[in-house]
Amino acid sequence: MTARRIGWAWLLIGLALTGCAQTFDATNLGVPATLAAEAGATPTGQPFKVGAHTVHGLWGLFTLKQARLDRALAGQLVGGDAVAQVTIKTKTSFWDLLVTVLTVGVVAPRSVTYEGIIVGR
């Protein structure tokens, strides 16, 4: 193998091993957050469903913009005691895919949807 082929092989291996990773942290939310209620108990409160975007750069090597639950729920958490039954869904919408393809992966946005119940309002 020539040095050029070896270089291309390492580049392809590096690109194959990279990916977009998203960490969700509820410690800075300001209220307790649970992913599921106790068995047989259904929390009562105000349901919410909000969307946000996260943006990765250079084929997922860097996070340019992080989707944050505290920012998405900032106005709705006033007077709330807790957030219960939180579900987080990350997907690639058509527009996310279009931006990723047009920029050849240099910019890769993802859509994030938060759902749950604000308890104690």
mmCIF file of C-alpha atoms in Angstrom:
data_model
loop_
_atom_site.group_PDB
_atom_site.id
_atom_site.type_symbol
_atom_site.label_atom_id
_atom_site.label_comp_id
_atom_site.label_asym_id
_atom_site.label_seq_id
_atom_site.Cartn_x
_atom_site.Cartn_y
_atom_site.Cartn_z
ATOM 1 C CA MET A 1 0.000 0.000 0.000
ATOM 2 C CA THR A 2 1.178 3.467 -0.740
ATOM 3 C CA ALA A 3 1.343 6.201 1.859
ATOM 4 C CA ARG A 4 -1.538 7.979 0.171
ATOM 5 C CA ARG A 5 -3.839 4.944 0.470
ATOM 6 C CA ILE A 6 -2.867 4.473 4.090
ATOM 7 C CA GLY A 7 -3.721 8.128 4.752
ATOM 8 C CA TRP A 8 -7.131 7.751 3.103
ATOM 9 C CA ALA A 9 -7.752 4.540 5.050
ATOM 10 C CA TRP A 10 -7.035 6.298 8.359
ATOM 11 C CA LEU A 11 -9.275 9.198 7.371
ATOM 12 C CA LEU A 12 -12.142 6.836 6.566
ATOM 13 C CA ILE A 13 -11.629 4.900 9.803
ATOM 14 C CA GLY A 14 -11.629 8.161 11.764
ATOM 15 C CA LEU A 15 -14.837 9.339 10.119
ATOM 16 C CA ALA A 16 -16.509 5.982 10.690
ATOM 17 C CA LEU A 17 -15.700 6.078 14.408
ATOM 18 C CA THR A 18 -16.977 9.605 15.013
ATOM 19 C CA GLY A 19 -20.558 10.357 15.826
ATOM 20 C CA CYS A 20 -22.905 12.817 17.426
ATOM 21 C CA ALA A 21 -23.414 12.239 21.135
ATOM 22 C CA GLN A 22 -25.905 14.044 23.339
ATOM 23 C CA THR A 23 -25.814 14.120 27.130
ATOM 24 C CA PHE A 24 -28.935 15.167 28.997
ATOM 25 C CA ASP A 25 -28.423 16.601 32.488
ATOM 26 C CA ALA A 26 -31.273 17.532 34.821
ATOM 27 C CA THR A 27 -29.130 18.602 37.782
ATOM 28 C CA ASN A 28 -29.288 22.293 36.809
ATOM 29 C CA LEU A 29 -33.049 22.239 36.272
ATOM 30 C CA GLY A 30 -33.827 23.717 39.705
ATOM 31 C CA VAL A 31 -36.542 21.161 40.538
ATOM 32 C CA PRO A 32 -36.409 17.375 40.982
ATOM 33 C CA ALA A 33 -36.865 15.431 37.745
ATOM 34 C CA THR A 34 -37.901 11.793 37.369
ATOM 35 C CA LEU A 35 -38.112 9.644 34.273
ATOM 36 C CA ALA A 36 -40.911 7.414 35.555
ATOM 37 C CA ALA A 37 -43.504 7.461 38.302
ATOM 38 C CA GLU A 38 -43.749 4.823 41.020
ATOM 39 C CA ALA A 39 -45.667 1.689 40.122
ATOM 40 C CA GLY A 40 -49.393 2.384 40.242
ATOM 41 C CA ALA A 41 -48.969 6.120 40.805
ATOM 42 C CA THR A 42 -49.758 8.667 38.132
ATOM 43 C CA PRO A 43 -48.501 12.198 38.821
ATOM 44 C CA THR A 44 -50.931 15.039 38.249
ATOM 45 C CA GLY A 45 -49.965 18.389 36.886
ATOM 46 C CA GLN A 46 -49.500 20.370 33.717
ATOM 47 C CA PRO A 47 -48.233 18.288 30.774
ATOM 48 C CA PHE A 48 -45.616 19.848 28.530
ATOM 49 C CA LYS A 49 -44.031 19.126 25.170
ATOM 50 C CA VAL A 50 -41.243 21.418 23.966
ATOM 51 C CA GLY A 51 -38.726 21.194 21.169
ATOM 52 C CA ALA A 52 -35.120 22.260 20.919
ATOM 53 C CA HIS A 53 -32.183 21.767 18.576
ATOM 54 C CA THR A 54 -28.673 20.542 19.083
ATOM 55 C CA VAL A 55 -25.979 21.177 16.483
ATOM 56 C CA HIS A 56 -22.832 19.120 15.982
ATOM 57 C CA GLY A 57 -19.889 20.136 13.844
ATOM 58 C CA LEU A 58 -17.191 18.386 11.847
ATOM 59 C CA TRP A 59 -19.047 15.094 11.432
ATOM 60 C CA GLY A 60 -20.017 14.924 15.105
ATOM 61 C CA LEU A 61 -16.617 15.654 16.612
ATOM 62 C CA PHE A 62 -17.731 18.879 18.305
ATOM 63 C CA THR A 63 -20.969 20.078 19.852
ATOM 64 C CA LEU A 64 -21.695 23.584 18.609
ATOM 65 C CA LYS A 65 -25.057 24.039 20.361
ATOM 66 C CA GLN A 66 -26.455 21.854 23.142
ATOM 67 C CA ALA A 67 -30.208 21.411 23.627
ATOM 68 C CA ARG A 68 -30.950 22.157 27.282
ATOM 69 C CA LEU A 69 -34.089 21.221 29.175
ATOM 70 C CA ASP A 70 -33.743 24.095 31.653
ATOM 71 C CA ARG A 71 -33.800 26.665 28.839
ATOM 72 C CA ALA A 72 -36.689 24.951 27.070
ATOM 73 C CA LEU A 73 -38.804 24.916 30.247
ATOM 74 C CA ALA A 74 -37.636 28.187 31.816
ATOM 75 C CA GLY A 75 -41.018 29.916 31.623
ATOM 76 C CA GLN A 76 -43.073 26.842 32.492
ATOM 77 C CA LEU A 77 -41.192 25.798 35.652
ATOM 78 C CA VAL A 78 -42.186 28.880 37.638
ATOM 79 C CA GLY A 79 -44.212 27.606 40.598
ATOM 80 C CA GLY A 80 -43.550 23.947 39.798
ATOM 81 C CA ASP A 81 -42.294 21.532 42.458
ATOM 82 C CA ALA A 82 -40.994 18.780 40.184
ATOM 83 C CA VAL A 83 -40.912 17.406 36.666
ATOM 84 C CA ALA A 84 -42.156 13.834 36.268
ATOM 85 C CA GLN A 85 -42.356 11.224 33.526
ATOM 86 C CA VAL A 86 -39.776 13.010 31.401
ATOM 87 C CA THR A 87 -39.150 11.517 27.982
ATOM 88 C CA ILE A 88 -36.498 12.782 25.587
ATOM 89 C CA LYS A 89 -36.656 12.010 21.888
ATOM 90 C CA THR A 90 -33.870 12.871 19.480
ATOM 91 C CA LYS A 91 -34.538 12.628 15.770
ATOM 92 C CA THR A 92 -33.269 13.859 12.455
ATOM 93 C CA SER A 93 -35.948 15.812 10.636
ATOM 94 C CA PHE A 94 -35.961 16.397 6.889
ATOM 95 C CA TRP A 95 -34.497 19.875 7.371
ATOM 96 C CA ASP A 96 -31.804 18.539 9.706
ATOM 97 C CA LEU A 97 -30.857 15.962 7.098
ATOM 98 C CA LEU A 98 -30.886 18.571 4.316
ATOM 99 C CA VAL A 99 -28.493 20.852 6.218
ATOM 100 C CA THR A 100 -26.232 17.883 7.001
ATOM 101 C CA VAL A 101 -26.122 16.799 3.343
ATOM 102 C CA LEU A 102 -25.630 20.322 1.974
ATOM 103 C CA THR A 103 -22.713 20.963 4.341
ATOM 104 C CA VAL A 104 -21.290 17.448 3.789
ATOM 105 C CA GLY A 105 -21.544 16.775 7.533
ATOM 106 C CA VAL A 106 -19.619 19.846 8.651
ATOM 107 C CA VAL A 107 -22.818 21.027 10.372
ATOM 108 C CA ALA A 108 -25.191 18.335 11.660
ATOM 109 C CA PRO A 109 -28.316 19.585 13.493
ATOM 110 C CA ARG A 110 -30.684 17.282 15.419
ATOM 111 C CA SER A 111 -34.198 17.909 16.742
ATOM 112 C CA VAL A 112 -34.860 17.147 20.417
ATOM 113 C CA THR A 113 -38.346 16.860 21.945
ATOM 114 C CA TYR A 114 -38.918 16.949 25.710
ATOM 115 C CA GLU A 115 -42.223 15.647 27.116
ATOM 116 C CA GLY A 116 -43.407 15.245 30.685
ATOM 117 C CA ILE A 117 -45.544 16.620 33.499
ATOM 118 C CA ILE A 118 -44.861 19.660 35.687
ATOM 119 C CA VAL A 119 -46.069 18.653 39.148
ATOM 120 C CA GLY A 120 -47.205 21.113 41.806
ATOM 121 C CA ARG A 121 -48.721 23.965 39.802
#
